[in-house]
GROMACS .gro file of C-alpha atoms in nm:
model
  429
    1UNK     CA    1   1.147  -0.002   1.017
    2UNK     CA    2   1.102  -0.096   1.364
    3UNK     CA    3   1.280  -0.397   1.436
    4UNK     CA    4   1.129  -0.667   1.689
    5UNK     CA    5   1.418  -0.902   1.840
    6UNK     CA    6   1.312  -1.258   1.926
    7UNK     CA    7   0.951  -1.201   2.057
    8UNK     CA    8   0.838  -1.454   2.248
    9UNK     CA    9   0.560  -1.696   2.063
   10UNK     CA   10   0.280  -1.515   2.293
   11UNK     CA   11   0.357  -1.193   2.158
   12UNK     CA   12   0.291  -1.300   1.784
   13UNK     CA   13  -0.066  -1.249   1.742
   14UNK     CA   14   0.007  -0.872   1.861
   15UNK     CA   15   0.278  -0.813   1.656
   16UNK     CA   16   0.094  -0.980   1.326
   17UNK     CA   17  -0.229  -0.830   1.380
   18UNK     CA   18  -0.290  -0.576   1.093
   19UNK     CA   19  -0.469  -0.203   1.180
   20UNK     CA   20  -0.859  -0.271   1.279
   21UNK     CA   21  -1.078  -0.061   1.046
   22UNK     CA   22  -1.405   0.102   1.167
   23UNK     CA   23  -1.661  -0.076   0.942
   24UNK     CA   24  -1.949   0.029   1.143
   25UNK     CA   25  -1.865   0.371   1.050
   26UNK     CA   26  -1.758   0.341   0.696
   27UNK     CA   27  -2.089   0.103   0.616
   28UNK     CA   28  -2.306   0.410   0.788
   29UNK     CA   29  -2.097   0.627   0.468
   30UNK     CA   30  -2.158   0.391   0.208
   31UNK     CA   31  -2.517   0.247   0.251
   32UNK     CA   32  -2.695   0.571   0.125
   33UNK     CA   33  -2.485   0.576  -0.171
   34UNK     CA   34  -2.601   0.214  -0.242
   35UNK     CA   35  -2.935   0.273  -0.142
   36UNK     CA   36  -2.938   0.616  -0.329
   37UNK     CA   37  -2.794   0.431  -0.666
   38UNK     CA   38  -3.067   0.142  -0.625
   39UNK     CA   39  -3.341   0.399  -0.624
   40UNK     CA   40  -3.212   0.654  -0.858
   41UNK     CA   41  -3.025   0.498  -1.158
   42UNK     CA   42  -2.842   0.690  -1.370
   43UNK     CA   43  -2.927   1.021  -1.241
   44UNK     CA   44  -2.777   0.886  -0.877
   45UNK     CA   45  -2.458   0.836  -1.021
   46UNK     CA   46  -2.453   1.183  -1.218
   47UNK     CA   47  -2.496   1.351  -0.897
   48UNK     CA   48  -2.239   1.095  -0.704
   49UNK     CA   49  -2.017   1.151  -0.930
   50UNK     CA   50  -1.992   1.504  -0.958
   51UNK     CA   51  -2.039   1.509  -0.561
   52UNK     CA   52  -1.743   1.285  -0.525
   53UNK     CA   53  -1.484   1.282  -0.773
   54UNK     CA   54  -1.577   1.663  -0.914
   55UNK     CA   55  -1.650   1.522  -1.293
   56UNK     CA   56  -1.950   1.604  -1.480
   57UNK     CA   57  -2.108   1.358  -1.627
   58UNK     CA   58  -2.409   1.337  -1.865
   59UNK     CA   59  -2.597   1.013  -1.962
   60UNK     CA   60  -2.441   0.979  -2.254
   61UNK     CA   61  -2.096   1.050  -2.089
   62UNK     CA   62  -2.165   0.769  -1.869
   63UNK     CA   63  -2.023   0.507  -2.113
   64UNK     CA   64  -1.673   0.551  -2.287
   65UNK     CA   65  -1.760   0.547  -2.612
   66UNK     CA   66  -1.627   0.281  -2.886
   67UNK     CA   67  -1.434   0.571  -3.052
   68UNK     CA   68  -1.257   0.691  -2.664
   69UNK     CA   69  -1.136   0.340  -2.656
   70UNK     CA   70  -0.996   0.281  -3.076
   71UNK     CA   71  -0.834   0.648  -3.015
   72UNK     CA   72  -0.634   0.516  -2.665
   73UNK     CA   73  -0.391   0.317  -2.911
   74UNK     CA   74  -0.286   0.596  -3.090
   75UNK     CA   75  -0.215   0.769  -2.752
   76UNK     CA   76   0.046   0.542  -2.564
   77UNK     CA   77   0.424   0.517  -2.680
   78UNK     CA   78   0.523   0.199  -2.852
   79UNK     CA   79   0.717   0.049  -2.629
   80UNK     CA   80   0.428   0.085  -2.363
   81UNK     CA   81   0.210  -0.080  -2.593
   82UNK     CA   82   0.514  -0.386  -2.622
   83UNK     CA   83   0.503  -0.398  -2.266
   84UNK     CA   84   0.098  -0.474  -2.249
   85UNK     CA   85   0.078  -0.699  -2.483
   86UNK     CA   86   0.333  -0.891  -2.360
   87UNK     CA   87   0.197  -0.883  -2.042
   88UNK     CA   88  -0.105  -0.990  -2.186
   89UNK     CA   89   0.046  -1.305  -2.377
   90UNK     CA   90   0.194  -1.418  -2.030
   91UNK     CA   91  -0.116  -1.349  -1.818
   92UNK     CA   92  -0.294  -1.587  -2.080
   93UNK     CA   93  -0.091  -1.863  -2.113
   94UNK     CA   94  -0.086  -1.898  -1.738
   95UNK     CA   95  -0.461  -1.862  -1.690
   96UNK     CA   96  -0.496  -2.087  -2.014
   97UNK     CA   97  -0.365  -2.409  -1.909
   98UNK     CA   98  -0.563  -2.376  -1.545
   99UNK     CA   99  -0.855  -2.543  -1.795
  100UNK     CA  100  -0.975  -2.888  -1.699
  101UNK     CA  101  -1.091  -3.093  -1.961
  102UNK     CA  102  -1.393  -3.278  -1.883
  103UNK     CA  103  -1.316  -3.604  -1.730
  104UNK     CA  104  -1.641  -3.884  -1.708
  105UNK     CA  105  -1.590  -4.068  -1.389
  106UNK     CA  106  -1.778  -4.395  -1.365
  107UNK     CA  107  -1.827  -4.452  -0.959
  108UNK     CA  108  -2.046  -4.777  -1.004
  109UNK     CA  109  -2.114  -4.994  -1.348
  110UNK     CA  110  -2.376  -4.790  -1.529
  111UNK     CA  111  -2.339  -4.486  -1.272
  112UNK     CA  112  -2.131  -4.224  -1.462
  113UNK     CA  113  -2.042  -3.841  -1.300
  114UNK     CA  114  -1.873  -3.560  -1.420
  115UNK     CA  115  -1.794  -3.197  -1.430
  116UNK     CA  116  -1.811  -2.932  -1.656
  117UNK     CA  117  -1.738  -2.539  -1.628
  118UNK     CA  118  -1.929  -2.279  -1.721
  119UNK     CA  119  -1.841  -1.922  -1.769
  120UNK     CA  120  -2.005  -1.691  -1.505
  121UNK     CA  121  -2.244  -1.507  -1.804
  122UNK     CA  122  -2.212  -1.132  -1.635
  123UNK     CA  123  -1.890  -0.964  -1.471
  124UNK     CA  124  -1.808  -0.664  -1.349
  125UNK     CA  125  -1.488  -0.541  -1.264
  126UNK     CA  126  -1.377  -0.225  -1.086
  127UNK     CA  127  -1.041  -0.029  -1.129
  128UNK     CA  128  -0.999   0.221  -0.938
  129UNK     CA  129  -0.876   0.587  -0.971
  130UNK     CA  130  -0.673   0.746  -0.724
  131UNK     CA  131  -0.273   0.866  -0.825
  132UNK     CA  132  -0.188   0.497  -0.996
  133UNK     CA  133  -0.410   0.427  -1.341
  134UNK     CA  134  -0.419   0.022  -1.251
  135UNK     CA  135  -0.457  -0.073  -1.597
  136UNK     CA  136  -0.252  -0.402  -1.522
  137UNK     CA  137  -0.536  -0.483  -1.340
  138UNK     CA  138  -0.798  -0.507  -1.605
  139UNK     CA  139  -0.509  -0.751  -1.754
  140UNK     CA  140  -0.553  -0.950  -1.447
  141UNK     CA  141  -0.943  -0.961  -1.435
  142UNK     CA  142  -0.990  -0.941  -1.778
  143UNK     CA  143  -0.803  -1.209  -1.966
  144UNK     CA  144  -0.964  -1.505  -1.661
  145UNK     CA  145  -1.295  -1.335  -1.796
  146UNK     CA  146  -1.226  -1.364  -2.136
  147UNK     CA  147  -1.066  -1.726  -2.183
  148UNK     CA  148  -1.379  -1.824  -1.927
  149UNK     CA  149  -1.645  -1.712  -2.195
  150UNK     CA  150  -1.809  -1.451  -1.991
  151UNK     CA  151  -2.073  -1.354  -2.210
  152UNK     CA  152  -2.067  -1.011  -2.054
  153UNK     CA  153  -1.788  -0.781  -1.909
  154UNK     CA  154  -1.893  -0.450  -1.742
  155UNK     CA  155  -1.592  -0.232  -1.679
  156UNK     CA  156  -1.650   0.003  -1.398
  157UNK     CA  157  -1.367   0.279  -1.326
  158UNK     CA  158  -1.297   0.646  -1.310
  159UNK     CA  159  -0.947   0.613  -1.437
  160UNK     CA  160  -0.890   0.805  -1.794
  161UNK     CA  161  -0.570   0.708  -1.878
  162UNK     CA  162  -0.553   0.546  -2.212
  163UNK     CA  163  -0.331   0.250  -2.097
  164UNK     CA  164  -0.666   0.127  -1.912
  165UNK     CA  165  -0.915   0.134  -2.239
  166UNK     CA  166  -0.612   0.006  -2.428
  167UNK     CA  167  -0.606  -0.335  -2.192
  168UNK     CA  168  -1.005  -0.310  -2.160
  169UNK     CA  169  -1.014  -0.327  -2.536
  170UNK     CA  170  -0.687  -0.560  -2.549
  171UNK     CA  171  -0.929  -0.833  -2.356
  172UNK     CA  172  -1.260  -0.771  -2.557
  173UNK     CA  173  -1.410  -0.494  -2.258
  174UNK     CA  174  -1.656  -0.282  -2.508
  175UNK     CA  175  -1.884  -0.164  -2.203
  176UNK     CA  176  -1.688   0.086  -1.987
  177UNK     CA  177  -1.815   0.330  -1.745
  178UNK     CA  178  -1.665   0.642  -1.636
  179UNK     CA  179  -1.744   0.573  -1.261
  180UNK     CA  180  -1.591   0.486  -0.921
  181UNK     CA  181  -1.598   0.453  -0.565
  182UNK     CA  182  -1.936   0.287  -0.399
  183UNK     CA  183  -2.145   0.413  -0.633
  184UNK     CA  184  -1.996   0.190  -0.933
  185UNK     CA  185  -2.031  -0.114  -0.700
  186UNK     CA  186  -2.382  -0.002  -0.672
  187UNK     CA  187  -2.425   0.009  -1.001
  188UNK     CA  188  -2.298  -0.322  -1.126
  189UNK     CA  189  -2.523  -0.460  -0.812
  190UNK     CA  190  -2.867  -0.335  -0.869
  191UNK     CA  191  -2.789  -0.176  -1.234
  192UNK     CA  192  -2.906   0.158  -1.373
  193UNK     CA  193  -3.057   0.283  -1.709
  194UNK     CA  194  -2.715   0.224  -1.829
  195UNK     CA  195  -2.505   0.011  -1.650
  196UNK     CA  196  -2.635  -0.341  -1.654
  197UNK     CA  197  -2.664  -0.560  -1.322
  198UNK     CA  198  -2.403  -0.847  -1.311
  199UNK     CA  199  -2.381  -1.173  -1.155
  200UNK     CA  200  -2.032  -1.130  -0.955
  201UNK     CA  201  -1.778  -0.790  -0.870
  202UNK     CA  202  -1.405  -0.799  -0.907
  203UNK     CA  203  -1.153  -0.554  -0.840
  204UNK     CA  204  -0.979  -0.356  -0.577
  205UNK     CA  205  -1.056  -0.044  -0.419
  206UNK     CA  206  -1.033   0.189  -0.095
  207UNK     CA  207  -1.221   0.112   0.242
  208UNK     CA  208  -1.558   0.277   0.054
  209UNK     CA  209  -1.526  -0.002  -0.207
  210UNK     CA  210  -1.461  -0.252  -0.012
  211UNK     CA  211  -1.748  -0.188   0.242
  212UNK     CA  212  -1.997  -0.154  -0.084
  213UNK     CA  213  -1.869  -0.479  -0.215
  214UNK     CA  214  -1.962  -0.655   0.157
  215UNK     CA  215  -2.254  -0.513   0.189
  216UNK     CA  216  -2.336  -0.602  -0.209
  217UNK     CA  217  -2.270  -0.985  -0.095
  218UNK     CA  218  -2.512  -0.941   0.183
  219UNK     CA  219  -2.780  -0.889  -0.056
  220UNK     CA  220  -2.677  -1.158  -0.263
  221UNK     CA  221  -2.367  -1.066  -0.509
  222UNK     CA  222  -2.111  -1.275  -0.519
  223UNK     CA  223  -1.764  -1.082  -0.537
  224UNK     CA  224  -1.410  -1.238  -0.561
  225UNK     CA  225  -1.263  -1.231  -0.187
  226UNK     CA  226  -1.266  -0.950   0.141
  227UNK     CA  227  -1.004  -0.734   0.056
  228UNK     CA  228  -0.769  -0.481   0.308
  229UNK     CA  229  -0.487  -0.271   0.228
  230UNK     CA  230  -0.181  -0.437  -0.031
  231UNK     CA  231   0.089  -0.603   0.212
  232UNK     CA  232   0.408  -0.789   0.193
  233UNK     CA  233   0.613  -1.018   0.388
  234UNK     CA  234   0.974  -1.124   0.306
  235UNK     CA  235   1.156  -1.357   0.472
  236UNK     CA  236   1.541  -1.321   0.390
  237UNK     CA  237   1.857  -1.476   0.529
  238UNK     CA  238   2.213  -1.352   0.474
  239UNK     CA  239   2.205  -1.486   0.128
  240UNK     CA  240   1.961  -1.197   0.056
  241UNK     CA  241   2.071  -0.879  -0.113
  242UNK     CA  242   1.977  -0.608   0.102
  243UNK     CA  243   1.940  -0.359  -0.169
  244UNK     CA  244   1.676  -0.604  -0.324
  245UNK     CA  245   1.503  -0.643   0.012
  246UNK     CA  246   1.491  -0.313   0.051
  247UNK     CA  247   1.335  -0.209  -0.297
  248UNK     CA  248   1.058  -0.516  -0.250
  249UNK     CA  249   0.971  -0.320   0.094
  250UNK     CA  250   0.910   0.000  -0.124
  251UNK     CA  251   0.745  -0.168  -0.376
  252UNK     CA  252   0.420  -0.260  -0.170
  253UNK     CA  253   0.480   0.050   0.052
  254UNK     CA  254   0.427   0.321  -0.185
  255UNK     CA  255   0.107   0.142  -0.250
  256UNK     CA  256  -0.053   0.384   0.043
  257UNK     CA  257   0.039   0.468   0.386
  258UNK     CA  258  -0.156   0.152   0.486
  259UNK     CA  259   0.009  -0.095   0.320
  260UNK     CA  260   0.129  -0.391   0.549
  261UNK     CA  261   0.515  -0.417   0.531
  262UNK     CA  262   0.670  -0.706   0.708
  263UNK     CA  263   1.036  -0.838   0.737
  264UNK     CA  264   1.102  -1.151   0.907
  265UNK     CA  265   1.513  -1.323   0.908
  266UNK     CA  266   1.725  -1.462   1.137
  267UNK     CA  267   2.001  -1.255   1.072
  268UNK     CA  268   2.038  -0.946   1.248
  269UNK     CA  269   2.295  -0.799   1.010
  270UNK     CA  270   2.051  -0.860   0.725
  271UNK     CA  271   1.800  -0.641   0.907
  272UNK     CA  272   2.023  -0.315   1.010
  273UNK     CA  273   2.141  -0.396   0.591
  274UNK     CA  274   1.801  -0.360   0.479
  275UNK     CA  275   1.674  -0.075   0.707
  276UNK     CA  276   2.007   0.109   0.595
  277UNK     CA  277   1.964   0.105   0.246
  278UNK     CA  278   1.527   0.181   0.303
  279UNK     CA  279   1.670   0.544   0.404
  280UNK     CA  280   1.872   0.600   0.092
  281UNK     CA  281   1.614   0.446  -0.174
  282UNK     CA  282   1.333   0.605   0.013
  283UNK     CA  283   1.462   0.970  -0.078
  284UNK     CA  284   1.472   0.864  -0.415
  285UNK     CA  285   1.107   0.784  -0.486
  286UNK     CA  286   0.854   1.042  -0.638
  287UNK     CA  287   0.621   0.867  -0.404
  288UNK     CA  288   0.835   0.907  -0.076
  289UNK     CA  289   0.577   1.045   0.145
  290UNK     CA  290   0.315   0.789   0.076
  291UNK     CA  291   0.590   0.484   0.136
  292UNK     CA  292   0.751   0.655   0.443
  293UNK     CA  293   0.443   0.674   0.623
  294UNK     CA  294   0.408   0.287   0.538
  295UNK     CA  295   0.719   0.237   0.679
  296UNK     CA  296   0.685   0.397   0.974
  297UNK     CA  297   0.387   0.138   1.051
  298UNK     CA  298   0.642  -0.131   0.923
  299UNK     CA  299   0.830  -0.425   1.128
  300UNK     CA  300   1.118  -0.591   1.097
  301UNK     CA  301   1.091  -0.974   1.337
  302UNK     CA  302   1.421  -1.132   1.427
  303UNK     CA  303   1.352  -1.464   1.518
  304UNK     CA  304   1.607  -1.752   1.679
  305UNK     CA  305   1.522  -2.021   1.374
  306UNK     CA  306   1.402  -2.098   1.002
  307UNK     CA  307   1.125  -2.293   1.162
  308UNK     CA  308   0.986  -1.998   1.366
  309UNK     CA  309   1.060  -1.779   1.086
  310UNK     CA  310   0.813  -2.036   0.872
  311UNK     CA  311   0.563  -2.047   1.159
  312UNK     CA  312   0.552  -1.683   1.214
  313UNK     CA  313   0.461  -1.632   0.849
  314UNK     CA  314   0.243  -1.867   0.856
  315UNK     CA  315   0.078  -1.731   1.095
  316UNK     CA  316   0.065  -1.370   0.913
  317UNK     CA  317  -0.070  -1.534   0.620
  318UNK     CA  318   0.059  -1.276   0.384
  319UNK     CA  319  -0.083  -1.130   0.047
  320UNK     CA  320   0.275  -1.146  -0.138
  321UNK     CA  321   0.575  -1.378   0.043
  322UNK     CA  322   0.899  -1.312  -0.089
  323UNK     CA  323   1.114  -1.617   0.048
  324UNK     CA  324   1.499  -1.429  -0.037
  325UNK     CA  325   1.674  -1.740   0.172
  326UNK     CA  326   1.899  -2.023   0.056
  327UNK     CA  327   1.663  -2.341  -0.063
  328UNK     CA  328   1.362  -2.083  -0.105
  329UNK     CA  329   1.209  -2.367  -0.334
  330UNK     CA  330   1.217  -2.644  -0.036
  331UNK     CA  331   1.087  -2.355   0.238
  332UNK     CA  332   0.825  -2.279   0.040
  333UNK     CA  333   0.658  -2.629   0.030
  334UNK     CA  334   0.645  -2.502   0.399
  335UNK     CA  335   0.430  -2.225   0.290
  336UNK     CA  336   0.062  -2.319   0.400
  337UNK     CA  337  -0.074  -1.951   0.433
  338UNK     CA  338   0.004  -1.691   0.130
  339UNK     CA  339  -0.123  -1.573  -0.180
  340UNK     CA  340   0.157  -1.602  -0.389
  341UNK     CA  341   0.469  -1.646  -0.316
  342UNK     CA  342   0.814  -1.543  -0.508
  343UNK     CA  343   1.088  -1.749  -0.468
  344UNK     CA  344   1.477  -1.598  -0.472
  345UNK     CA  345   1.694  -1.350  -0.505
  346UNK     CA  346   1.613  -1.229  -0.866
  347UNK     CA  347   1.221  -1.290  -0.871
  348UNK     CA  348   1.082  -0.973  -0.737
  349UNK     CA  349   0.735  -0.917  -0.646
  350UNK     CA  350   0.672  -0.626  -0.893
  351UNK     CA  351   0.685  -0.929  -1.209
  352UNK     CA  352   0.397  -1.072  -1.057
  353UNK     CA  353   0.197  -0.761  -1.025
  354UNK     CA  354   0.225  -0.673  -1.357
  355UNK     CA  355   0.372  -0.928  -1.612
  356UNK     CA  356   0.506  -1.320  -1.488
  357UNK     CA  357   0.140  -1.429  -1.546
  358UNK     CA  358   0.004  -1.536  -1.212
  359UNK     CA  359  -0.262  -1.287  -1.160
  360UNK     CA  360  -0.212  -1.029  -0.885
  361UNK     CA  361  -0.528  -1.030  -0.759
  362UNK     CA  362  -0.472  -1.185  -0.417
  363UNK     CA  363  -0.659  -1.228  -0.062
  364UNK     CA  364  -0.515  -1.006   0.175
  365UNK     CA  365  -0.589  -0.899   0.586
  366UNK     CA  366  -0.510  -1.259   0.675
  367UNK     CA  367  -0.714  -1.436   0.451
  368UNK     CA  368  -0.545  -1.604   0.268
  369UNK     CA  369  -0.584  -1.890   0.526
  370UNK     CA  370  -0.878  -1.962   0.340
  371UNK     CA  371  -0.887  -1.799   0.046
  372UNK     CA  372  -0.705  -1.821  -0.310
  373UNK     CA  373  -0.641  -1.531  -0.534
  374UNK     CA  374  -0.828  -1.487  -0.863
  375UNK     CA  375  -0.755  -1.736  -1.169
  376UNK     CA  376  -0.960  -1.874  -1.468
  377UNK     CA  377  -1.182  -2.100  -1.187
  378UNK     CA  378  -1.309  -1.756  -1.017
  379UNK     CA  379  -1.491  -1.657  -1.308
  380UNK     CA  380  -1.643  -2.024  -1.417
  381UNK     CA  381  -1.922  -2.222  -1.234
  382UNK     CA  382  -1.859  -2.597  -1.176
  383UNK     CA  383  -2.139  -2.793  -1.314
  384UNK     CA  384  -2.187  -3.128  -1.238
  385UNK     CA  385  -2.375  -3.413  -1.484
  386UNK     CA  386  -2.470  -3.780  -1.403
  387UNK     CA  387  -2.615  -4.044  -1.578
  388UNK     CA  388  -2.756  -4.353  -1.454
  389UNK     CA  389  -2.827  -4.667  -1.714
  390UNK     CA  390  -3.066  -4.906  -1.620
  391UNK     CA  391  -2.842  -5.196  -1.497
  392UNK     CA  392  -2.662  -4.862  -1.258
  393UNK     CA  393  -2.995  -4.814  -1.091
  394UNK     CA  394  -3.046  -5.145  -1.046
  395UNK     CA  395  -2.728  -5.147  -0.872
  396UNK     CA  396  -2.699  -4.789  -0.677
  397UNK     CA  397  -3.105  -4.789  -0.620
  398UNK     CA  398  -3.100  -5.017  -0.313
  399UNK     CA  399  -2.810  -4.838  -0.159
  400UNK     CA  400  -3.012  -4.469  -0.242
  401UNK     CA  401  -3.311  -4.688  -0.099
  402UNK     CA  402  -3.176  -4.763   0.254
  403UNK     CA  403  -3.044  -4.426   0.301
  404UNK     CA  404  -3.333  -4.224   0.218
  405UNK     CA  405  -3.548  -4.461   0.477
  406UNK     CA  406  -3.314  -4.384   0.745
  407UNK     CA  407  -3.352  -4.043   0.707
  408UNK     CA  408  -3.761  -4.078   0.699
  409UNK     CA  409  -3.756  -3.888   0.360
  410UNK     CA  410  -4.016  -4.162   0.168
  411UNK     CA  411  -4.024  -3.958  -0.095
  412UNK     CA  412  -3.701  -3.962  -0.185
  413UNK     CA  413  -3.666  -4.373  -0.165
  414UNK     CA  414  -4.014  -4.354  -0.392
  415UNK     CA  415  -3.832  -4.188  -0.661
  416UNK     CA  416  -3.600  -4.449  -0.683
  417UNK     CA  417  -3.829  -4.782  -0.614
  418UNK     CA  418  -4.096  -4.676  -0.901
  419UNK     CA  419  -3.796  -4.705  -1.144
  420UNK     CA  420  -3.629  -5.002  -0.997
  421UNK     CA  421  -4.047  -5.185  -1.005
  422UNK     CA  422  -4.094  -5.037  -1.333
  423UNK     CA  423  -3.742  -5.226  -1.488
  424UNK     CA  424  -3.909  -5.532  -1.277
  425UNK     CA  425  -4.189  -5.542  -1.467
  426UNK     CA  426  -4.020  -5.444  -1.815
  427UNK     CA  427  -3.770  -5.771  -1.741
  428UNK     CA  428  -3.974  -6.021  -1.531
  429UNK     CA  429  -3.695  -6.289  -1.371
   0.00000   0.00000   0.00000
């Protein structure tokens, strides 16, 4: 790693600022695919798909059938199988008690307001390919979809690996597609012969993906947050264990060579520690070349105090925060900027990504400043409900009244004083 001593406060924003990607160029890539699935259907992604990924497909090979996904059981070991469904179990009971019963509020006498939530009635979530089969990822997306009541879940991915239909079927997925890249995020946007049109896109995905999910919001799909490459920042003191640092480091780096790696202490021994011991566990990953060119991108910040340590990560606004420092509970009430954050020496980031229960599905590229990651809310619609008595309009009208004549909208204070005349009339003083 290439370790930064005490940069001055000016030199922050430099240091922080993650790689700039050409989107001009990659949306120039991707908007004929879109445009090319929009027009064609079914046929486009045939041709995409073979063009692309070098699988033939067929219409009828475009869905995984029912039988592909009973058989993926029978193909995983049991102790894999343990592993996902406990995973699974944890994944709901976290998501499950993020419900909110309905609550009637009454603002007024006879003025009464509340919320309810609705589930989002058509998903579609995308898992992609590449050399990792994500299938912890349909746990993620999945379970919020299914405890939300999601009438219908589109599965979009050109991973084959049994351990993904085993989760899609493990959270109730029955429509799965054997396609990826920009053309399945054109597919779930416009929809095809056989892939239906949703209402809103989840799930990760390379530069391509990304750039067909922005440019699927711009003609009106909703999708769950901007997405970069996976990052991590870990702020450790000399309470830390280096070895752990170390291995969290690796973790997020052998994610791809432009994953965001980040080390931030006070402690200068802790640092040459760490970056000691990333040599020796690097060699001993079957993924060494990916990670080391992470790492080579990767920083290590000194900085004089805690409180500039906290500032400077807030600052970075981090995907995953891993706070390895004495009192890691108090500094992370601290924490105004991250999308999840694991506290301690023994609470590595890994649990979260696959089986804690908080879902892993996270804002990253900075912004989580604004954003939060997925959970049961992403895949609901708030609804609200009011209900005015007679006696509550008589109260509320006038104040609805002098409002909506301030603003010259007469209609709007018509709407009220018909009502308010007609209860006149109905109960003469």
């Amino acid at each position: 790693m290439n370790i930064i001593p005490f940069p001055d406060r000016t030199e922050w924003p430099a240091l922080l600022a993650r790689p700039v990607q050409s989107t001009q160029q990659i949306e120039a890539i991707v908007t004929p695919i879109m445009e090319q699935v929009r027009a064609g259907g079914d046929a486009a992604l045939i041709e995409l798909t073979q063009r692309f990924d070098k699988v033939s497909l067929t219409t009828d090979t475009l869905s995984v059938s029912p039988a592909v996904l009973d058989a993926a059981e029978q193909q995983l070991s049991d102790e894999l199988k343990a592993a996902i469904r406990q995973a699974y179990q944890n994944i709901r009971t976290f998501h499950e008690a993020q419900r909110q019963p309905i609550e009637k509020i009454e603002t007024m006498p006879g003025v009464t307001c509340w919320r309810r939530s609705v589930g989002i009635e058509k998903v579609g979530l995308y898992i992609p390919g590449g050399t990792a089969p994500l299938f912890s990822t349909v746990l993620m997306l999945g379970v919020p979809a299914q405890l939300a009541g999601c009438r219908e879940v589109v599965l979009c991915t050109p991973a084959t690996h049994p351990a993904v239909y085993f989760a899609a079927k493990l959270v109730g997925i029955t429509k799965v597609f054997q396609i990826g890249g920009a053309q399945a995020i054109a597919a779930m946007t416009y929809g095809t012969e056989s892939v239906p049109k949703v209402y809103k896109i989840f799930g990760p995905g390379n530069q391509y993906v990304t750039a067909a999910k922005m440019l699927a919001a711009k003609d009106g799909m909703a999708i769950d947050m901007p997405a970069g490459p996976s990052e991590v920042a870990v702020y450790a003191d000399d309470t830390a264990v280096p070895a752990f640092v170390a291995a969290d480091l690796l973790s997020q780096a052998e994610h791809g060579p432009d994953s965001q790696v980040l080390l931030v202490s006070t402690s200068r021994k802790l640092v040459e520690l760490v970056n000691l011991t990333l040599s020796t566990q690097l060699g001993k990953l079957s993924r060494e070349a990916v990670a080391g060119k992470a790492l080579d991108n990767s920083k290590a910040i000194l900085v004089d105090t805690p409180a500039d340590a906290i500032d400077l990560l807030n600052d970075y606004a981090a995907e995953h925060l891993i706070l390895s420092v004495a009192g890691a509970e108090q500094v992370a009430e601290q924490i105004v900027n991250a999308g999840s954050i694991f506290l301690g020496n023994y609470t590595p980031e890994s649990a979260g990504d696959y089986a804690s229960g908080t879902n892993h599905t996270l804002p990253t590229n900075g912004f989580a400043r604004a954003y939060s990651g997925v959970s049961l809310d992403s895949f609901v619609k708030k609804i609200t409900v009011q209900h005015i008595t007679p006696d509550g309009l008589q109260v509320l009208g006038p104040i609805v009244e002098a409002m909506a004549e301030a603003e010259s909208l007469d209609a709007h204070k018509r709407a009220v004083s018909l009502r308010l005349a007609s209860l006149t009339e109905m109960n003469p003083a």
